[in-house]
PDB file of C-alpha atoms in Angstrom:
ATOM      1  CA  ILE X   1      90.228 117.316  82.304  1.00  0.00           C
ATOM      2  CA  LYS X   2      86.596 118.244  82.706  1.00  0.00           C
ATOM      3  CA  GLN X   3      84.044 118.735  85.487  1.00  0.00           C
ATOM      4  CA  ASN X   4      86.116 117.242  88.298  1.00  0.00           C
ATOM      5  CA  VAL X   5      85.669 118.159  91.962  1.00  0.00           C
ATOM      6  CA  VAL X   6      88.911 118.047  93.980  1.00  0.00           C
ATOM      7  CA  ILE X   7      88.458 119.006  97.656  1.00  0.00           C
ATOM      8  CA  CYS X   8      90.740 118.770 100.684  1.00  0.00           C
ATOM      9  CA  SER X   9      89.324 119.424 104.149  1.00  0.00           C
ATOM     10  CA  TRP X  10      92.555 121.191 105.188  1.00  0.00           C
ATOM     11  CA  TRP X  11      95.536 121.879 102.955  1.00  0.00           C
ATOM     12  CA  GLN X  12      98.113 120.270 105.275  1.00  0.00           C
ATOM     13  CA  PHE X  13      96.284 116.953 105.123  1.00  0.00           C
ATOM     14  CA  CYS X  14      96.785 116.845 101.364  1.00  0.00           C
ATOM     15  CA  SER X  15     100.228 118.507 101.135  1.00  0.00           C
ATOM     16  CA  VAL X  16     102.413 115.725 102.470  1.00  0.00           C
ATOM     17  CA  ASN X  17     106.202 115.813 102.702  1.00  0.00           C
ATOM     18  CA  TRP X  18     106.932 112.214 101.780  1.00  0.00           C
ATOM     19  CA  ILE X  19     108.602 113.367  98.556  1.00  0.00           C
ATOM     20  CA  ALA X  20     110.325 116.312 100.268  1.00  0.00           C
ATOM     21  CA  ASN X  21     108.309 118.758  98.199  1.00  0.00           C
ATOM     22  CA  VAL X  22     106.262 120.739 100.697  1.00  0.00           C
ATOM     23  CA  GLY X  23     104.928 123.733  98.801  1.00  0.00           C
ATOM     24  CA  LEU X  24     104.857 121.843  95.511  1.00  0.00           C
ATOM     25  CA  HIS X  25     101.387 120.336  95.580  1.00  0.00           C
ATOM     26  CA  ALA X  26      98.059 121.159  93.973  1.00  0.00           C
ATOM     27  CA  GLY X  27      94.576 119.790  93.542  1.00  0.00           C
ATOM     28  CA  ILE X  28      95.283 119.692  89.791  1.00  0.00           C
ATOM     29  CA  PHE X  29      99.020 119.631  88.949  1.00  0.00           C
ATOM     30  CA  LEU X  30      99.544 119.919  85.208  1.00  0.00           C
ATOM     31  CA  ILE X  31     102.687 119.454  83.103  1.00  0.00           C
ATOM     32  CA  GLY X  32     100.897 118.204  79.955  1.00  0.00           C
ATOM     33  CA  MET X  33      99.781 121.686  78.958  1.00  0.00           C
ATOM     34  CA  THR X  34      97.823 120.640  75.871  1.00  0.00           C
ATOM     35  CA  ASN X  35      95.110 119.103  78.053  1.00  0.00           C
ATOM     36  CA  ASP X  36      91.838 121.024  78.256  1.00  0.00           C
ATOM     37  CA  LEU X  37      90.800 122.318  81.690  1.00  0.00           C
ATOM     38  CA  ILE X  38      87.042 122.829  81.689  1.00  0.00           C
ATOM     39  CA  GLU X  39      84.597 123.481  84.548  1.00  0.00           C
ATOM     40  CA  ASN X  40      86.669 121.909  87.324  1.00  0.00           C
ATOM     41  CA  ARG X  41      86.140 122.761  91.006  1.00  0.00           C
ATOM     42  CA  VAL X  42      89.138 122.737  93.365  1.00  0.00           C
ATOM     43  CA  ALA X  43      89.157 123.748  97.044  1.00  0.00           C
ATOM     44  CA  GLY X  44      91.225 123.475 100.188  1.00  0.00           C
ATOM     45  CA  HIS X  45      94.601 122.469  98.753  1.00  0.00           C
ATOM     46  CA  GLU X  46      98.006 124.113  99.060  1.00  0.00           C
ATOM     47  CA  ASN X  47      97.559 125.312  95.465  1.00  0.00           C
ATOM     48  CA  CYS X  48      94.345 124.747  93.563  1.00  0.00           C
ATOM     49  CA  LEU X  49      95.308 124.441  89.876  1.00  0.00           C
ATOM     50  CA  TRP X  50      99.027 124.678  89.073  1.00  0.00           C
ATOM     51  CA  THR X  51     100.900 124.456  85.755  1.00  0.00           C
ATOM     52  CA  PRO X  52     104.659 124.504  86.590  1.00  0.00           C
ATOM     53  CA  GLY X  53     106.061 123.816  83.144  1.00  0.00           C
ATOM     54  CA  GLY X  54     109.401 125.353  84.067  1.00  0.00           C
ATOM     55  CA  ALA X  55     109.859 122.733  86.814  1.00  0.00           C
ATOM     56  CA  ARG X  56     110.006 120.084  84.080  1.00  0.00           C
ATOM     57  CA  GLY X  57     111.645 122.223  81.429  1.00  0.00           C
ATOM     58  CA  ASP X  58     112.849 119.255  79.364  1.00  0.00           C
ATOM     59  CA  GLY X  59     109.969 116.960  80.154  1.00  0.00           C
ATOM     60  CA  HIS X  60     109.815 113.969  82.458  1.00  0.00           C
ATOM     61  CA  GLY X  61     109.988 110.193  82.177  1.00  0.00           C
ATOM     62  CA  ALA X  62     109.535 108.887  78.636  1.00  0.00           C
ATOM     63  CA  ALA X  63     109.156 112.464  77.344  1.00  0.00           C
ATOM     64  CA  LEU X  64     112.477 113.678  78.785  1.00  0.00           C
ATOM     65  CA  GLY X  65     114.323 115.735  76.185  1.00  0.00           C
ATOM     66  CA  LYS X  66     111.429 115.497  73.729  1.00  0.00           C
ATOM     67  CA  VAL X  67     109.192 118.351  74.929  1.00  0.00           C
ATOM     68  CA  CYS X  68     109.387 121.902  76.299  1.00  0.00           C
ATOM     69  CA  PRO X  69     106.451 122.229  78.738  1.00  0.00           C
ATOM     70  CA  GLN X  70     107.082 125.858  79.714  1.00  0.00           C
ATOM     71  CA  TYR X  71     106.516 126.923  76.108  1.00  0.00           C
ATOM     72  CA  THR X  72     103.816 124.426  75.141  1.00  0.00           C
ATOM     73  CA  PRO X  73     100.418 125.980  74.321  1.00  0.00           C
ATOM     74  CA  PHE X  74      97.530 125.238  76.632  1.00  0.00           C
ATOM     75  CA  GLY X  75      94.388 123.495  75.531  1.00  0.00           C
ATOM     76  CA  GLU X  76      91.034 125.096  76.299  1.00  0.00           C
ATOM     77  CA  ILE X  77      90.875 126.654  79.780  1.00  0.00           C
ATOM     78  CA  ARG X  78      87.305 127.600  80.646  1.00  0.00           C
ATOM     79  CA  GLY X  79      84.904 127.848  83.567  1.00  0.00           C
ATOM     80  CA  ASN X  80      87.154 126.632  86.375  1.00  0.00           C
ATOM     81  CA  VAL X  81      86.486 127.554  90.019  1.00  0.00           C
ATOM     82  CA  ASN X  82      89.225 127.607  92.670  1.00  0.00           C
ATOM     83  CA  HIS X  83      88.684 128.630  96.276  1.00  0.00           C
ATOM     84  CA  ASP X  84      90.096 128.477  99.798  1.00  0.00           C
ATOM     85  CA  CYS X  85      93.527 127.255  98.758  1.00  0.00           C
ATOM     86  CA  GLN X  86      96.459 128.123 101.018  1.00  0.00           C
ATOM     87  CA  ARG X  87      98.626 129.717  98.309  1.00  0.00           C
ATOM     88  CA  PHE X  88      97.360 130.081  94.757  1.00  0.00           C
ATOM     89  CA  GLY X  89      93.953 129.419  93.307  1.00  0.00           C
ATOM     90  CA  LEU X  90      94.782 129.382  89.597  1.00  0.00           C
ATOM     91  CA  TYR X  91      98.586 129.311  89.340  1.00  0.00           C
ATOM     92  CA  LEU X  92      99.944 129.505  85.787  1.00  0.00           C
ATOM     93  CA  ASP X  93     103.492 129.888  87.130  1.00  0.00           C
ATOM     94  CA  ASN X  94     105.927 130.907  84.327  1.00  0.00           C
ATOM     95  CA  GLN X  95     104.281 129.979  81.025  1.00  0.00           C
ATOM     96  CA  PHE X  96     105.031 131.430  77.588  1.00  0.00           C
ATOM     97  CA  PRO X  97     103.172 129.404  74.928  1.00  0.00           C
ATOM     98  CA  ARG X  98     104.900 129.348  71.539  1.00  0.00           C
ATOM     99  CA  ASN X  99     104.388 127.985  68.037  1.00  0.00           C
ATOM    100  CA  ILE X 100     105.976 124.622  68.730  1.00  0.00           C
ATOM    101  CA  GLU X 101     106.391 122.034  65.983  1.00  0.00           C
ATOM    102  CA  ARG X 102     105.236 118.631  67.275  1.00  0.00           C
ATOM    103  CA  ASP X 103     104.447 115.184  65.955  1.00  0.00           C
ATOM    104  CA  ALA X 104     101.255 113.188  66.512  1.00  0.00           C
ATOM    105  CA  ASP X 105     102.507 112.033  69.920  1.00  0.00           C
ATOM    106  CA  GLY X 106     103.156 115.594  71.078  1.00  0.00           C
ATOM    107  CA  TYR X 107     106.941 115.322  70.892  1.00  0.00           C
ATOM    108  CA  VAL X 108     108.827 118.344  69.603  1.00  0.00           C
ATOM    109  CA  THR X 109     110.213 117.797  66.118  1.00  0.00           C
ATOM    110  CA  ASP X 110     112.219 121.018  65.996  1.00  0.00           C
ATOM    111  CA  LYS X 111     113.652 122.241  69.323  1.00  0.00           C
ATOM    112  CA  ALA X 112     114.301 125.638  67.746  1.00  0.00           C
ATOM    113  CA  SER X 113     110.516 126.117  67.682  1.00  0.00           C
ATOM    114  CA  CYS X 114     110.612 126.333  71.509  1.00  0.00           C
ATOM    115  CA  GLN X 115     112.744 129.474  71.348  1.00  0.00           C
ATOM    116  CA  GLU X 116     111.538 133.014  72.065  1.00  0.00           C
ATOM    117  CA  PHE X 117     112.237 134.191  68.509  1.00  0.00           C
ATOM    118  CA  THR X 118     112.278 132.537  65.109  1.00  0.00           C
ATOM    119  CA  ALA X 119     115.475 132.325  63.069  1.00  0.00           C
ATOM    120  CA  ASP X 120     114.597 135.596  61.325  1.00  0.00           C
ATOM    121  CA  GLY X 121     113.953 137.430  64.616  1.00  0.00           C
ATOM    122  CA  VAL X 122     110.145 137.310  64.739  1.00  0.00           C
ATOM    123  CA  ASP X 123     108.408 136.951  68.110  1.00  0.00           C
ATOM    124  CA  ASN X 124     107.544 133.253  68.432  1.00  0.00           C
ATOM    125  CA  GLY X 125     104.692 133.805  70.908  1.00  0.00           C
ATOM    126  CA  LEU X 126     101.571 131.754  70.225  1.00  0.00           C
ATOM    127  CA  ARG X 127      99.252 133.054  67.489  1.00  0.00           C
ATOM    128  CA  PRO X 128      96.443 133.330  68.404  1.00  0.00           C
ATOM    129  CA  ALA X 129      97.194 133.669  72.106  1.00  0.00           C
ATOM    130  CA  ASN X 130      95.820 131.277  74.698  1.00  0.00           C
ATOM    131  CA  VAL X 131      92.770 132.480  76.655  1.00  0.00           C
ATOM    132  CA  VAL X 132      91.746 131.731  80.231  1.00  0.00           C
ATOM    133  CA  LYS X 133      87.982 132.071  79.962  1.00  0.00           C
ATOM    134  CA  ASP X 134      85.412 132.633  82.735  1.00  0.00           C
ATOM    135  CA  GLU X 135      87.737 131.816  85.642  1.00  0.00           C
ATOM    136  CA  PHE X 136      86.244 132.270  89.156  1.00  0.00           C
ATOM    137  CA  ASP X 137      88.543 132.356  92.206  1.00  0.00           C
ATOM    138  CA  TRP X 138      87.853 133.344  95.807  1.00  0.00           C
ATOM    139  CA  HIS X 139      89.423 133.049  99.273  1.00  0.00           C
ATOM    140  CA  ASN X 140      92.908 132.246  97.983  1.00  0.00           C
ATOM    141  CA  MET X 141      96.160 133.941  98.935  1.00  0.00           C
ATOM    142  CA  PHE X 142      97.082 134.572  95.279  1.00  0.00           C
ATOM    143  CA  VAL X 143      95.628 134.138  91.811  1.00  0.00           C
ATOM    144  CA  GLY X 144      97.783 134.370  88.710  1.00  0.00           C
ATOM    145  CA  GLN X 145     101.438 133.749  87.962  1.00  0.00           C
ATOM    146  CA  TYR X 146     104.973 135.060  88.202  1.00  0.00           C
ATOM    147  CA  ASN X 147     105.871 135.604  84.547  1.00  0.00           C
ATOM    148  CA  LEU X 148     103.408 135.057  81.717  1.00  0.00           C
ATOM    149  CA  GLY X 149     103.121 135.917  78.055  1.00  0.00           C
ATOM    150  CA  ASP X 150     100.688 135.404  75.173  1.00  0.00           C
ATOM    151  CA  ILE X 151      97.877 134.378  77.519  1.00  0.00           C
ATOM    152  CA  GLN X 152      94.774 136.512  78.051  1.00  0.00           C
ATOM    153  CA  PHE X 153      92.258 136.495  80.929  1.00  0.00           C
ATOM    154  CA  ASP X 154      88.726 136.955  79.574  1.00  0.00           C
ATOM    155  CA  GLY X 155      85.751 137.020  81.952  1.00  0.00           C
ATOM    156  CA  TYR X 156      87.795 136.445  85.099  1.00  0.00           C
ATOM    157  CA  THR X 157      86.186 137.076  88.502  1.00  0.00           C
ATOM    158  CA  GLY X 158      88.267 137.327  91.686  1.00  0.00           C
ATOM    159  CA  VAL X 159      86.474 137.714  95.029  1.00  0.00           C
ATOM    160  CA  ASN X 160      88.087 138.242  98.445  1.00  0.00           C
ATOM    161  CA  ASN X 161      91.473 136.853  97.543  1.00  0.00           C
ATOM    162  CA  HIS X 162      94.467 138.477  99.224  1.00  0.00           C
ATOM    163  CA  HIS X 163      95.818 139.186  95.728  1.00  0.00           C
ATOM    164  CA  SER X 164      93.111 138.700  93.106  1.00  0.00           C
ATOM    165  CA  MET X 165      95.763 139.074  90.424  1.00  0.00           C
ATOM    166  CA  TYR X 166      99.447 138.441  91.040  1.00  0.00           C
ATOM    167  CA  TRP X 167     101.572 138.981  87.936  1.00  0.00           C
ATOM    168  CA  LYS X 168     105.247 140.007  87.988  1.00  0.00           C
ATOM    169  CA  SER X 169     106.179 140.348  84.317  1.00  0.00           C
ATOM    170  CA  ALA X 170     104.502 140.043  80.937  1.00  0.00           C
ATOM    171  CA  LYS X 171     105.057 140.922  77.278  1.00  0.00           C
ATOM    172  CA  ASN X 172     103.240 142.329  74.282  1.00  0.00           C
ATOM    173  CA  PHE X 173     101.132 139.766  72.463  1.00  0.00           C
ATOM    174  CA  ALA X 174     102.720 138.281  69.368  1.00  0.00           C
ATOM    175  CA  ASP X 175      99.300 138.213  67.674  1.00  0.00           C
ATOM    176  CA  GLY X 176      98.740 141.946  68.222  1.00  0.00           C
ATOM    177  CA  CYS X 177      96.080 141.585  70.926  1.00  0.00           C
ATOM    178  CA  LEU X 178      95.950 144.684  73.129  1.00  0.00           C
ATOM    179  CA  TRP X 179      94.294 143.340  76.263  1.00  0.00           C
ATOM    180  CA  HIS X 180      95.908 141.106  78.857  1.00  0.00           C
ATOM    181  CA  ILE X 181      92.723 141.203  80.962  1.00  0.00           C
ATOM    182  CA  LYS X 182      89.256 141.938  79.555  1.00  0.00           C
ATOM    183  CA  ASP X 183      85.645 141.856  80.769  1.00  0.00           C
ATOM    184  CA  SER X 184      86.773 140.900  84.274  1.00  0.00           C
ATOM    185  CA  ARG X 185      85.912 141.820  87.874  1.00  0.00           C
ATOM    186  CA  PHE X 186      87.931 142.236  91.061  1.00  0.00           C
ATOM    187  CA  LEU X 187      85.567 142.234  94.042  1.00  0.00           C
ATOM    188  CA  ASN X 188      85.877 142.459  97.814  1.00  0.00           C
ATOM    189  CA  ASP X 189      83.191 142.130 100.486  1.00  0.00           C
ATOM    190  CA  ARG X 190      84.444 144.121 103.477  1.00  0.00           C
ATOM    191  CA  SER X 191      82.255 142.131 105.855  1.00  0.00           C
ATOM    192  CA  ASP X 192      84.329 139.049 104.976  1.00  0.00           C
ATOM    193  CA  PRO X 193      87.591 139.083 107.013  1.00  0.00           C
ATOM    194  CA  HIS X 194      89.363 137.067 104.311  1.00  0.00           C
ATOM    195  CA  GLY X 195      90.818 138.932 101.374  1.00  0.00           C
ATOM    196  CA  LEU X 196      91.624 142.393 100.075  1.00  0.00           C
ATOM    197  CA  LEU X 197      90.836 144.434  96.998  1.00  0.00           C
ATOM    198  CA  PHE X 198      94.423 144.078  95.859  1.00  0.00           C
ATOM    199  CA  VAL X 199      95.925 143.589  92.390  1.00  0.00           C
ATOM    200  CA  LEU X 200      99.654 143.322  91.647  1.00  0.00           C
ATOM    201  CA  GLY X 201     100.237 143.984  87.948  1.00  0.00           C
ATOM    202  CA  PRO X 202     103.326 143.188  85.872  1.00  0.00           C
ATOM    203  CA  SER X 203     106.275 145.335  84.926  1.00  0.00           C
ATOM    204  CA  GLY X 204     108.676 145.070  82.011  1.00  0.00           C
ATOM    205  CA  PRO X 205     109.151 146.482  78.492  1.00  0.00           C
ATOM    206  CA  HIS X 206     105.574 146.090  77.264  1.00  0.00           C
ATOM    207  CA  THR X 207     102.194 147.817  77.298  1.00  0.00           C
ATOM    208  CA  PHE X 208      99.836 146.102  79.753  1.00  0.00           C
ATOM    209  CA  GLY X 209      96.229 146.340  78.620  1.00  0.00           C
ATOM    210  CA  ILE X 210      93.013 146.027  80.636  1.00  0.00           C
ATOM    211  CA  GLN X 211      89.608 146.482  78.974  1.00  0.00           C
ATOM    212  CA  ASN X 212      86.254 146.736  80.757  1.00  0.00           C
TER     213      ASN X 212
END
């Protein structure tokens, strides 16, 4: 999914209730996590770019019972821009990528590989971790996720969001990486009435690392 422009003039025009799912819409709504997300531009939607794997925990349609989207590694995520969305800009939801065993069609061949730990008790978090690279978000209510593990933000810029990072819980990286956020900027122009210099970081039994 590369170099798309997805714009809504006002979020309520594009967030319709004909499927009784108000609040569950996005400019890019992704369950197939292995797709690459590169240099897309999303604006004006209820959520800009949303990956709710937990909402389809056992898959959907022909893939039902054959996948585990909440624990499926992402493809390449790089250079996306999200702005002026009513709720989240980038919204990674509740993702914990793991070392899943899959066939050529992407179906899980061993459901045990979706689990948090291997049979011998080793952390099954993705090695190496996924990276969200060079993300740029502004004028959104939130940017981030509820619960997230084994995913790093590298080169992220948040400008005049109400919460430039919203992150409730995390974990230590299975691959030994120390930094959950690196080489990133949180900015706020006080002359702009939209947004705050506000970051909500995660809690939990881990060491949360920010570098530069």
